[in-house]
XYZ file of C-alpha atoms in Angstrom:
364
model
C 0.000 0.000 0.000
C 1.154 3.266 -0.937
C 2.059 5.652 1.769
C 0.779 8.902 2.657
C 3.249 11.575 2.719
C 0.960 14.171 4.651
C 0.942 11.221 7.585
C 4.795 10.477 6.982
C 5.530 14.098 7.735
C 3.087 14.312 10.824
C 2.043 17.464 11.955
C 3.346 20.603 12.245
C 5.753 21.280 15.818
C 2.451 23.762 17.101
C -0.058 20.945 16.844
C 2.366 18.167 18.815
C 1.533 18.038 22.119
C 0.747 15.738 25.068
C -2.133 14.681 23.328
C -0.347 13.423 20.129
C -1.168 10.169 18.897
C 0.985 7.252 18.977
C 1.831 6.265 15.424
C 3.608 3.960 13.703
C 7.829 5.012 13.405
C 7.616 5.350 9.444
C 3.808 6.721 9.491
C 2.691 3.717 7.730
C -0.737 1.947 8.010
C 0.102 -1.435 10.015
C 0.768 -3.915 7.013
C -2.109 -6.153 5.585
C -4.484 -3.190 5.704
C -6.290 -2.265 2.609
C -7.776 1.499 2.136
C -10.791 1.541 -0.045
C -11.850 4.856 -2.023
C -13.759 6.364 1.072
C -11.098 5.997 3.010
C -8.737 7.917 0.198
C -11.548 10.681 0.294
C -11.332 10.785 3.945
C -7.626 11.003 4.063
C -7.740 13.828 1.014
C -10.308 16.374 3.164
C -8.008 15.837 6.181
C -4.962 16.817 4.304
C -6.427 19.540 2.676
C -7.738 20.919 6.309
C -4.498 20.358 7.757
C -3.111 22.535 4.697
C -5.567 25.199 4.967
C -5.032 25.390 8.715
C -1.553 25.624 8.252
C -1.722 28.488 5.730
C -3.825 30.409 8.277
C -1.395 29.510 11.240
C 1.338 31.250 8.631
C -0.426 34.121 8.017
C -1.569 34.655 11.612
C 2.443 34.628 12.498
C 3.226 37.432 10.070
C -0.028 39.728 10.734
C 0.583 39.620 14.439
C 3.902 39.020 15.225
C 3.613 38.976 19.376
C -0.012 37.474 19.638
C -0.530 34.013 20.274
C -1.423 31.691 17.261
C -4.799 30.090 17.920
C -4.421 26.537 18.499
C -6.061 24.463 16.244
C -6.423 20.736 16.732
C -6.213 17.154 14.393
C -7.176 13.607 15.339
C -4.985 11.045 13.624
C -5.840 7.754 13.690
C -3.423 4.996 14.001
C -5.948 2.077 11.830
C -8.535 2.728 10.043
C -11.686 1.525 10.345
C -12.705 -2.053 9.168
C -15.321 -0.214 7.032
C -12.947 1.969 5.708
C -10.010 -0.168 5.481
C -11.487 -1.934 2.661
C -10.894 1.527 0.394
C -7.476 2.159 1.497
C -6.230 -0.267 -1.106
C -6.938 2.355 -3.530
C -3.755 4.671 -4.159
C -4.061 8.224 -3.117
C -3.141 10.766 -5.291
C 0.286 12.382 -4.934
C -0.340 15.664 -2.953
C 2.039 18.661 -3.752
C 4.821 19.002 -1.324
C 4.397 20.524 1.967
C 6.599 23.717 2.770
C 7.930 23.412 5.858
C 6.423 25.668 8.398
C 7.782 29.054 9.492
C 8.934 29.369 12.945
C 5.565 31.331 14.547
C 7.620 32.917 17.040
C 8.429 36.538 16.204
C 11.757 37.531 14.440
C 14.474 39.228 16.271
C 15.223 43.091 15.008
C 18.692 44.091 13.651
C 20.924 46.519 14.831
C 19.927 48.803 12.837
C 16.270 48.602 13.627
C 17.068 48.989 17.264
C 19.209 52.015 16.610
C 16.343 53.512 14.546
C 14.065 52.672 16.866
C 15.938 53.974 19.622
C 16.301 56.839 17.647
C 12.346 57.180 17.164
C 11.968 56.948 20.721
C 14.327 59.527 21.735
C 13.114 61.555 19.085
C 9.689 61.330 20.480
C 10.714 61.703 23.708
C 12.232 65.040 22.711
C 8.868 66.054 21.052
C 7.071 65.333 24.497
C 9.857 67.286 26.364
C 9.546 70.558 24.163
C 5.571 70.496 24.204
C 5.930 69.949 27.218
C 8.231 72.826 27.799
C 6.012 74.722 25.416
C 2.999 74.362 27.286
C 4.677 75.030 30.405
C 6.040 78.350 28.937
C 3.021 79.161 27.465
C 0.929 78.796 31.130
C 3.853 80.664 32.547
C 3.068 83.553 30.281
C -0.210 83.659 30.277
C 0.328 83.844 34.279
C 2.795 86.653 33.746
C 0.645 88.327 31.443
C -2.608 88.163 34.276
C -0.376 89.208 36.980
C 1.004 91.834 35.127
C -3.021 93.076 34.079
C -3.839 92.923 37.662
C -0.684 94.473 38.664
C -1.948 97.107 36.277
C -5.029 97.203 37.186
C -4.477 97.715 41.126
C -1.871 100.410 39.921
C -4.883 102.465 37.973
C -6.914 101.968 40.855
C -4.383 103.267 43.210
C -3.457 106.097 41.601
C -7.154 106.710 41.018
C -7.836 106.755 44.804
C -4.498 108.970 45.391
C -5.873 111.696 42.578
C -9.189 111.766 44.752
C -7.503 111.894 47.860
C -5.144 114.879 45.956
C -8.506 116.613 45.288
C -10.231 116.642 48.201
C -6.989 117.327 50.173
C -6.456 120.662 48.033
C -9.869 121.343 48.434
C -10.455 120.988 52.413
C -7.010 123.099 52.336
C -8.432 125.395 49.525
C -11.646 126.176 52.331
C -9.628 126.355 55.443
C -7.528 129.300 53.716
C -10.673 130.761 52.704
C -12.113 130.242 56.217
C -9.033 131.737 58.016
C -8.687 134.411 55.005
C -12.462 135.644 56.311
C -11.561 135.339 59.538
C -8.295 137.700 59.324
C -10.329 139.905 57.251
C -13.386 139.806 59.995
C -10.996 140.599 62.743
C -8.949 143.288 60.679
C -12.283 145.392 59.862
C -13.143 144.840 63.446
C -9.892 146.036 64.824
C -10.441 149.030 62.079
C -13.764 149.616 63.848
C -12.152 149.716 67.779
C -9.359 151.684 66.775
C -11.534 154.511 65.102
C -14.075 154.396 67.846
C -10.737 154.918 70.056
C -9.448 157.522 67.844
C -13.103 159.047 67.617
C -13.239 159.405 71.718
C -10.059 160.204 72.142
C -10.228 163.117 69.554
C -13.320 163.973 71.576
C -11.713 163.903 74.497
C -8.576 165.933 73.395
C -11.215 168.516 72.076
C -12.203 168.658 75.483
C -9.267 168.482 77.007
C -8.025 171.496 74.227
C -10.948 173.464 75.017
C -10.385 173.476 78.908
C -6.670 174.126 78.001
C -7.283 176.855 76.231
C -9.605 178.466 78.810
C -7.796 177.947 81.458
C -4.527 179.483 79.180
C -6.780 182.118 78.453
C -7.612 182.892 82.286
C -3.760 182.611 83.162
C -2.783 184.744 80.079
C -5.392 187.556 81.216
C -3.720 186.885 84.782
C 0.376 186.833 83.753
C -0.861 190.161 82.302
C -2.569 191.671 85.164
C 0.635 190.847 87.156
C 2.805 192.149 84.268
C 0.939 194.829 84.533
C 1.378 195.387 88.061
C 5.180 194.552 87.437
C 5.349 196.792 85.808
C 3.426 199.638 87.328
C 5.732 199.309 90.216
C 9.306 199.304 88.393
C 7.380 202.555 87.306
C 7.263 203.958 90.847
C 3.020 203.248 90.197
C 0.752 201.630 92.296
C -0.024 198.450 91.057
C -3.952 198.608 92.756
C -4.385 202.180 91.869
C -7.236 201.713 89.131
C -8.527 204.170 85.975
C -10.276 207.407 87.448
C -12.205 207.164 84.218
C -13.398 204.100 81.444
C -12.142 206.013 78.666
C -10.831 204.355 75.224
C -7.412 206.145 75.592
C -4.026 204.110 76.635
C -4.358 205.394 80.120
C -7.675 203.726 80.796
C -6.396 200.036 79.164
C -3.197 200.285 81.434
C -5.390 201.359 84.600
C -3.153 204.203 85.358
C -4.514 207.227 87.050
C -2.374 210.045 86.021
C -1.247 212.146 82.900
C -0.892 211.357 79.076
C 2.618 210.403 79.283
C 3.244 208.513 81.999
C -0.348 206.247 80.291
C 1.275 205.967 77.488
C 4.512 204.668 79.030
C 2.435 202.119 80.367
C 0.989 201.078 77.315
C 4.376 200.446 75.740
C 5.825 198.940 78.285
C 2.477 196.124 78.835
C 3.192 195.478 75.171
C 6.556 194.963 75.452
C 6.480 192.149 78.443
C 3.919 190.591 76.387
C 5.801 190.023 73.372
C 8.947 189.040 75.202
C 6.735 186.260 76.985
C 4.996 185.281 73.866
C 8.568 184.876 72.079
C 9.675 182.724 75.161
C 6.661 180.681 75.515
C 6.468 180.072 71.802
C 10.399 178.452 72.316
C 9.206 175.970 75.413
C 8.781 172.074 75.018
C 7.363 170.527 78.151
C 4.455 168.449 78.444
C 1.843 169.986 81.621
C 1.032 166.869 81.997
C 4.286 166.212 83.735
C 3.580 169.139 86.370
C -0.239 168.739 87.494
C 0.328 171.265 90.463
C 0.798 173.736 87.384
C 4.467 175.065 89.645
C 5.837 178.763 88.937
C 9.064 179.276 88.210
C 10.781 182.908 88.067
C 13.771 183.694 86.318
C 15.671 187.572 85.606
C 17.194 188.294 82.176
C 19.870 190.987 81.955
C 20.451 192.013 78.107
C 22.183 193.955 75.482
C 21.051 197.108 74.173
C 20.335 195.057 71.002
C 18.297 192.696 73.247
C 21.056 189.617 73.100
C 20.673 188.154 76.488
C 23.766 188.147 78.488
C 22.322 186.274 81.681
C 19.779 183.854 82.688
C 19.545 183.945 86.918
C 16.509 180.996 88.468
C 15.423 183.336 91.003
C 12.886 180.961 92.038
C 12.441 177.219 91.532
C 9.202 175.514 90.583
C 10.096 172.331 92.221
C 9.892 170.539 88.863
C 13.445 170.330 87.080
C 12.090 169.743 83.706
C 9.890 172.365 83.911
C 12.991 174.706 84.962
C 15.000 173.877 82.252
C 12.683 173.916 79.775
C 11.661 177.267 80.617
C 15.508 178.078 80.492
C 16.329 176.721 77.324
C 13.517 178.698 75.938
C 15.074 182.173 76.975
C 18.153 181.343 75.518
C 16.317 180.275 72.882
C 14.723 183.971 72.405
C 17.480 186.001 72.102
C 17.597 188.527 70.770
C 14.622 189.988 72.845
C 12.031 191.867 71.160
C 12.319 195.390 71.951
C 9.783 198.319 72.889
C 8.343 200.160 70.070
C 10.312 202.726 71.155
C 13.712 200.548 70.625
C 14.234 200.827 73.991
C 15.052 197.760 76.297
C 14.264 197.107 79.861
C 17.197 195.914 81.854
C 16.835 193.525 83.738
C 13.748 191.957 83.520
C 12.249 189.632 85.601
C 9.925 186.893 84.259
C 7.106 184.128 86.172
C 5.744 181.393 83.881
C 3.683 178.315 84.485
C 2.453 175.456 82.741
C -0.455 175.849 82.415
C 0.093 179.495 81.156
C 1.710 178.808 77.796
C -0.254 180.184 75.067
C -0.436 178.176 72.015
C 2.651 179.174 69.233
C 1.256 181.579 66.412
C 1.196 179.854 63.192
């Protein structure tokens, strides 16, 4: 009997296993065993299924390298049938032979492959690292970029509140100067109002004061010359109390002398003559009255020239004020020359009283 060469070459190494068959050393049928043509058909599908499954177990290895071939399985008989062994007689066609099976386990890469796949990796790796990186740097920025808007913004905001603050500073100052300006100007106009209702009374009051003055210089001038008068009446050889036998208007009746036309109008002259030399004196003295209230007399004689220079000024009697003294001095120095008669006569000495209270006011 002819032999099978799909059973002489057994199965591929993926389908041996535990479970393999026992079979004859030289995969022959056992002899005296006759195949009839059912059994050749049988044996021609199994060959052809163990050829199609082997095809597919091929192409499964090179699709997927790394997964698992599926595991397909084949019974093999040792003996055929008796029913069958009567059609193994007939000879089985020759089939084509049988590649040998590629090793299902996955080839190992070259050098070159792992160097270019090493190289992919790193290369990817880098790819991860910069977008990475970029991304990073780009979420840093956009950080930067919102701190730096806020910054901003709290910045506008600040200087916002400081310009407010700036404004209503300058104007609470602005009102405070005007407040204190009104109040300086109220107190000013109200000082101006005191000091002319001051000046007011006291120019009322030196009126006053100026009109008592001058009466009571008016009552001591109409006095100085009553004693001139008399003064004079007795360096005369007169009587000072002898009084006008008549109220004429002539010079004898003004001087109060009762006696001829000469010796009245000697007495004229000489009345005007003492009271220009004490107007001329009196004109010349600076002293306050106010310094002497007891209104103290003070008598001085005056010798003089012919040409009325005074010569010497003798303090025959002291007021008991020294200011008033010397002022009264000072002014009779002050007067010389003397004023002389009308006449251009002089009287030498003379002997002068003033007070005061008695100064007549300068003519002007």
């Amino acid at each position: 009997m002819p032999s099978d060469p799909l059973l002489d070459q057994g199965p591929p190494p993926f389908l041996q296993g535990p479970e393999r068959v026992a079979r004859d050393p030289v995969g022959q049928l056992p002899e005296g065993t006759k195949a009839s043509g059912f059994e050749n058909s049988v044996a021609m599908l199994g060959s052809l299924a163990v050829h199609a499954a082997l095809g597919l177990a091929m192409l499964l290895a090179i699709d997927m390298k790394e997964e698992e071939p599926p595991v397909v399985q084949a019974e093999l008989w040792s003996a055929l049938p008796a029913e069958l062994a009567a059609n193994a007689a007939v000879p089985a066609p020759t089939p084509p032979p049988i590649e040998a099976a590629a090793d299902p386990s996955p080839p190992q890469p070259s050098a070159e492959d792992a160097e270019i796949a090493l190289q992919k990796k790193k290369a990817e790796e880098e790819k991860a690292r910069l977008e990475s990186e970029r991304r990073a740097k780009e979420q840093a920025e956009k950080e930067q970029a919102r701190k730096t808007k806020e910054a901003a913004e709290q910045k506008r905001i600040a200087e916002e509140k400081a310009a407010k603050d700036r404004l209503a500073k300058e104007k609470a100052e602005r009102a405070e100067k005007e407040r204190l300006e009104k109040a300086e100007q109220a107190r000013l106009a109200k000082e101006r109002e005191e000091a002319e209702r001051r000046k007011k009374l006291a120019e009322e009051k030196a009126a006053r004061e100026k009109a008592e003055l001058e009466q009571r210089r008016k009552e001591a001038t109409e006095r100085i010359r009553q004693e001139q008068l008399a003064q004079v009446k007795a360096s005369l050889g007169q009587d000072p109390k002898a009084k006008a036998a008549d109220k004429g208007d002539d010079v004898r009746s003004k001087a109060g002398v009762a006696g001829g036309a000469e010796m009245g109008d000697r007495t004229g002259v000489l009345a005007d003559y003492a009271s220009s030399i004490r107007a001329r004196i009196r004109s010349r003295i600076s002293f306050d009255p106010a310094r002497a209230p007891d209104n103290p007399e003070v008598i001085f004689m005056v010798e003089q020239q012919a040409t009325g220079r005074v010569i010497r000024v003798t303090k025959k009697k002291s007021s008991g004020n020294a200011g008033w003294d010397a002022a009264v001095e000072r002014a009779i120095w002050g007067s010389s020359p003397l004023p002389k008669t009308a006449d251009g006569q002089v009287e030498n000495p003379l002997t002068l009283a003033f007070r005061p209270l008695d100064r007549p006011q300068p003519a002007r």
